[in-house]
mmCIF file of C-alpha atoms in Angstrom:
data_model
loop_
_atom_site.group_PDB
_atom_site.id
_atom_site.type_symbol
_atom_site.label_atom_id
_atom_site.label_comp_id
_atom_site.label_asym_id
_atom_site.label_seq_id
_atom_site.Cartn_x
_atom_site.Cartn_y
_atom_site.Cartn_z
ATOM 1 C CA UNK A 20 -2.647 -12.877 -10.592
ATOM 2 C CA UNK A 21 -6.217 -11.969 -11.385
ATOM 3 C CA UNK A 22 -6.943 -12.296 -7.973
ATOM 4 C CA UNK A 23 -5.560 -8.333 -7.500
ATOM 5 C CA UNK A 24 -8.147 -7.372 -10.207
ATOM 6 C CA UNK A 25 -10.981 -9.436 -9.161
ATOM 7 C CA UNK A 26 -11.030 -9.405 -5.452
ATOM 8 C CA UNK A 27 -8.274 -7.165 -3.681
ATOM 9 C CA UNK A 28 -8.699 -4.259 -5.494
ATOM 10 C CA UNK A 29 -12.392 -3.484 -5.698
ATOM 11 C CA UNK A 30 -12.656 -5.042 -1.396
ATOM 12 C CA UNK A 31 -9.900 -2.933 0.035
ATOM 13 C CA UNK A 32 -9.371 0.108 -1.773
ATOM 14 C CA UNK A 33 -11.389 2.990 -0.540
ATOM 15 C CA UNK A 34 -11.758 0.736 2.408
ATOM 16 C CA UNK A 35 -11.950 2.650 6.474
ATOM 17 C CA UNK A 36 -8.947 1.074 8.809
ATOM 18 C CA UNK A 37 -10.063 1.894 12.505
ATOM 19 C CA UNK A 38 -7.246 2.203 15.296
ATOM 20 C CA UNK A 39 -7.799 3.149 18.919
ATOM 21 C CA UNK A 40 -6.441 6.658 18.336
ATOM 22 C CA UNK A 41 -6.620 7.000 14.248
ATOM 23 C CA UNK A 42 -8.819 5.667 11.088
ATOM 24 C CA UNK A 43 -6.907 5.507 7.719
ATOM 25 C CA UNK A 44 -8.916 5.876 4.177
ATOM 26 C CA UNK A 45 -7.117 3.688 1.612
ATOM 27 C CA UNK A 46 -6.156 5.362 -1.640
ATOM 28 C CA UNK A 47 -3.396 2.559 -3.075
ATOM 29 C CA UNK A 48 -1.886 -0.557 -2.046
ATOM 30 C CA UNK A 49 1.088 -2.540 -3.093
ATOM 31 C CA UNK A 50 0.133 -6.334 -3.080
ATOM 32 C CA UNK A 51 2.999 -8.904 -1.920
ATOM 33 C CA UNK A 52 2.145 -12.682 -2.069
ATOM 34 C CA UNK A 53 4.141 -13.882 1.009
ATOM 35 C CA UNK A 54 6.252 -16.623 1.879
ATOM 36 C CA UNK A 55 6.678 -18.033 -1.900
ATOM 37 C CA UNK A 56 9.792 -16.341 -3.556
ATOM 38 C CA UNK A 57 9.010 -18.477 -6.745
ATOM 39 C CA UNK A 58 6.192 -16.463 -7.130
ATOM 40 C CA UNK A 59 6.888 -13.463 -5.599
ATOM 41 C CA UNK A 60 10.420 -12.667 -5.044
ATOM 42 C CA UNK A 61 9.765 -8.968 -4.139
ATOM 43 C CA UNK A 62 7.961 -9.953 -1.077
ATOM 44 C CA UNK A 63 9.369 -9.678 2.454
ATOM 45 C CA UNK A 64 9.667 -12.821 4.628
ATOM 46 C CA UNK A 65 6.524 -13.006 7.223
ATOM 47 C CA UNK A 66 6.982 -15.965 8.438
ATOM 48 C CA UNK A 67 5.933 -14.676 11.937
ATOM 49 C CA UNK A 68 2.421 -13.255 10.370
ATOM 50 C CA UNK A 69 -0.632 -15.760 10.254
ATOM 51 C CA UNK A 70 -2.090 -16.330 7.636
ATOM 52 C CA UNK A 71 -5.751 -14.445 8.227
ATOM 53 C CA UNK A 72 -9.524 -15.064 6.706
ATOM 54 C CA UNK A 73 -10.606 -11.811 7.633
ATOM 55 C CA UNK A 74 -8.702 -8.951 7.117
ATOM 56 C CA UNK A 75 -5.591 -7.563 9.553
ATOM 57 C CA UNK A 76 -4.516 -4.374 9.682
ATOM 58 C CA UNK A 77 -1.020 -3.926 11.053
ATOM 59 C CA UNK A 78 1.029 -0.943 11.887
ATOM 60 C CA UNK A 79 4.958 -1.851 11.644
ATOM 61 C CA UNK A 80 7.875 -0.186 12.893
ATOM 62 C CA UNK A 81 10.831 -0.087 9.997
ATOM 63 C CA UNK A 82 14.013 0.800 10.370
ATOM 64 C CA UNK A 83 17.197 1.027 8.137
ATOM 65 C CA UNK A 84 20.091 2.697 8.281
ATOM 66 C CA UNK A 85 19.466 4.428 11.737
ATOM 67 C CA UNK A 86 16.373 5.979 10.147
ATOM 68 C CA UNK A 87 13.025 4.989 11.549
ATOM 69 C CA UNK A 88 9.663 5.229 10.079
ATOM 70 C CA UNK A 89 6.003 3.128 10.401
ATOM 71 C CA UNK A 90 4.356 1.142 7.659
ATOM 72 C CA UNK A 91 0.689 -0.083 7.394
ATOM 73 C CA UNK A 92 -0.166 -3.235 5.588
ATOM 74 C CA UNK A 93 -3.226 -5.373 5.461
ATOM 75 C CA UNK A 94 -3.096 -8.891 5.655
ATOM 76 C CA UNK A 95 -5.594 -11.198 3.949
ATOM 77 C CA UNK A 96 -4.561 -14.888 3.100
ATOM 78 C CA UNK A 97 -1.880 -15.134 1.711
ATOM 79 C CA UNK A 98 -1.409 -11.554 0.592
ATOM 80 C CA UNK A 99 -0.233 -8.387 1.881
ATOM 81 C CA UNK A 100 -1.311 -5.249 0.678
ATOM 82 C CA UNK A 101 1.285 -2.335 2.047
ATOM 83 C CA UNK A 102 -0.949 0.853 2.518
ATOM 84 C CA UNK A 103 1.205 3.274 -0.034
ATOM 85 C CA UNK A 104 -1.803 6.221 -0.191
ATOM 86 C CA UNK A 105 -4.058 7.289 2.040
ATOM 87 C CA UNK A 106 -5.706 9.811 4.207
ATOM 88 C CA UNK A 107 -5.356 9.788 7.832
ATOM 89 C CA UNK A 108 -7.835 11.130 10.621
ATOM 90 C CA UNK A 109 -6.411 11.495 14.126
ATOM 91 C CA UNK A 110 -9.268 10.843 16.978
ATOM 92 C CA UNK A 111 -8.212 13.341 19.247
ATOM 93 C CA UNK A 112 -8.575 15.755 15.887
ATOM 94 C CA UNK A 113 -10.637 16.833 13.243
ATOM 95 C CA UNK A 114 -7.622 17.133 10.611
ATOM 96 C CA UNK A 115 -6.811 15.313 8.436
ATOM 97 C CA UNK A 116 -3.320 13.937 6.957
ATOM 98 C CA UNK A 117 -2.849 12.743 3.279
ATOM 99 C CA UNK A 118 0.178 10.721 2.513
ATOM 100 C CA UNK A 119 1.979 9.105 -0.614
ATOM 101 C CA UNK A 120 4.380 6.315 0.052
ATOM 102 C CA UNK A 121 5.243 3.610 2.141
ATOM 103 C CA UNK A 122 6.407 5.628 4.870
ATOM 104 C CA UNK A 123 3.726 7.084 6.800
ATOM 105 C CA UNK A 124 3.248 9.808 9.479
ATOM 106 C CA UNK A 125 2.313 7.935 12.233
ATOM 107 C CA UNK A 126 4.201 8.441 15.424
ATOM 108 C CA UNK A 127 2.313 10.674 17.022
ATOM 109 C CA UNK A 128 -0.852 8.856 16.632
ATOM 110 C CA UNK A 129 -0.233 5.177 17.733
ATOM 111 C CA UNK A 130 -1.334 3.893 20.760
ATOM 112 C CA UNK A 131 -0.863 0.091 22.363
ATOM 113 C CA UNK A 132 -2.991 -0.569 19.513
ATOM 114 C CA UNK A 133 -1.046 -1.607 16.788
ATOM 115 C CA UNK A 134 -3.126 -4.301 15.198
ATOM 116 C CA UNK A 135 -7.166 -4.408 14.614
ATOM 117 C CA UNK A 136 -9.717 -5.954 12.164
ATOM 118 C CA UNK A 137 -11.689 -3.277 12.140
ATOM 119 C CA UNK A 138 -11.556 -2.588 8.311
ATOM 120 C CA UNK A 139 -14.541 -1.372 6.738
ATOM 121 C CA UNK A 140 -14.758 -1.937 3.046
ATOM 122 C CA UNK A 141 -16.573 0.340 0.874
ATOM 123 C CA UNK A 142 -19.962 -1.583 -0.470
ATOM 124 C CA UNK A 143 -20.160 1.015 -3.824
ATOM 125 C CA UNK A 144 -16.772 -0.362 -5.742
ATOM 126 C CA UNK A 145 -15.244 2.509 -7.372
ATOM 127 C CA UNK A 146 -13.192 2.058 -10.310
ATOM 128 C CA UNK A 147 -9.047 1.613 -9.679
ATOM 129 C CA UNK A 148 -6.159 1.073 -12.176
ATOM 130 C CA UNK A 149 -3.428 -1.459 -11.453
ATOM 131 C CA UNK A 150 0.593 -0.610 -12.260
ATOM 132 C CA UNK A 151 4.176 -2.356 -11.603
ATOM 133 C CA UNK A 152 5.063 -2.134 -7.725
ATOM 134 C CA UNK A 153 7.401 0.903 -7.055
ATOM 135 C CA UNK A 154 10.699 -1.621 -5.631
ATOM 136 C CA UNK A 155 14.115 -0.584 -5.457
ATOM 137 C CA UNK A 156 15.036 -3.380 -7.017
ATOM 138 C CA UNK A 157 14.278 -4.111 -10.687
ATOM 139 C CA UNK A 158 16.466 -7.631 -11.356
ATOM 140 C CA UNK A 159 13.523 -10.188 -9.722
ATOM 141 C CA UNK A 160 11.219 -11.475 -12.361
ATOM 142 C CA UNK A 161 8.476 -10.362 -10.297
ATOM 143 C CA UNK A 162 9.391 -6.622 -10.364
ATOM 144 C CA UNK A 163 7.033 -6.529 -13.472
ATOM 145 C CA UNK A 164 3.919 -8.105 -11.912
ATOM 146 C CA UNK A 165 1.125 -5.025 -11.696
ATOM 147 C CA UNK A 166 0.447 -6.178 -8.244
ATOM 148 C CA UNK A 167 0.084 -1.739 -7.577
ATOM 149 C CA UNK A 168 -3.721 -0.888 -6.887
ATOM 150 C CA UNK A 169 -4.844 2.741 -7.272
ATOM 151 C CA UNK A 170 -7.840 4.093 -6.862
ATOM 152 C CA UNK A 171 -9.538 5.562 -10.087
ATOM 153 C CA UNK A 172 -11.081 8.646 -8.585
ATOM 154 C CA UNK A 173 -7.728 9.667 -6.732
ATOM 155 C CA UNK A 174 -5.509 8.836 -9.402
ATOM 156 C CA UNK A 175 -8.024 11.547 -11.631
ATOM 157 C CA UNK A 176 -7.421 14.472 -8.681
ATOM 158 C CA UNK A 177 -3.723 13.625 -9.024
ATOM 159 C CA UNK A 178 -3.249 12.188 -5.843
ATOM 160 C CA UNK A 179 -1.177 9.144 -6.553
ATOM 161 C CA UNK A 180 2.485 8.099 -6.498
ATOM 162 C CA UNK A 181 4.126 8.387 -9.833
ATOM 163 C CA UNK A 182 5.405 4.830 -11.246
ATOM 164 C CA UNK A 183 9.180 5.107 -11.671
ATOM 165 C CA UNK A 184 8.258 2.985 -14.582
ATOM 166 C CA UNK A 185 6.629 5.179 -16.268
ATOM 167 C CA UNK A 186 8.191 9.061 -15.466
ATOM 168 C CA UNK A 187 8.348 10.429 -18.768
ATOM 169 C CA UNK A 188 4.142 9.592 -19.228
ATOM 170 C CA UNK A 189 3.432 11.812 -15.970
ATOM 171 C CA UNK A 190 0.762 14.297 -16.469
ATOM 172 C CA UNK A 191 2.641 16.893 -14.590
ATOM 173 C CA UNK A 192 4.855 18.552 -17.363
ATOM 174 C CA UNK A 193 7.547 19.712 -14.858
ATOM 175 C CA UNK A 194 8.187 15.538 -13.974
ATOM 176 C CA UNK A 195 8.487 15.243 -17.540
ATOM 177 C CA UNK A 196 10.815 17.875 -18.201
ATOM 178 C CA UNK A 197 13.315 16.899 -15.449
ATOM 179 C CA UNK A 198 12.697 13.450 -16.291
ATOM 180 C CA UNK A 199 14.572 14.219 -19.855
ATOM 181 C CA UNK A 200 16.836 16.068 -18.362
ATOM 182 C CA UNK A 201 18.367 13.749 -16.754
#
């Protein structure tokens, strides 16, 4: 789908999302096409989240096997962009916290506001790369889609999640060695 390369990646990479108590600078995300298993069987059904004509960022609390974590998604039209890399700035502090992966360190920064339409997109579009999403289940046809977008600037600095399909091509020699041994 060219929508990711032509619209979503250039618009939402390096965007800034503002909540009441924190801001998130987005460096990478995975795209999911909502509520159509014929197109994207890897997407989680989001029947209770409307299709939005403007971007809406939502912090979701997730639970699995007695573990709890938070995820941040940007909903726009039929797409959900799960933020998998970025930098968090708390309003009450000058400290910046970076994160990689879908689990975002939000517990101490969440206010009552878990949804916002305050999404600032960059005026100067940065370069980006696309790759396969990091999924747990590779059996589904949609797992081969290159629907993960990464800021080129941050990837060149080494701030990105390593794609599990390309682990032996890592610029990190230790990762290559461990992958080879395993």
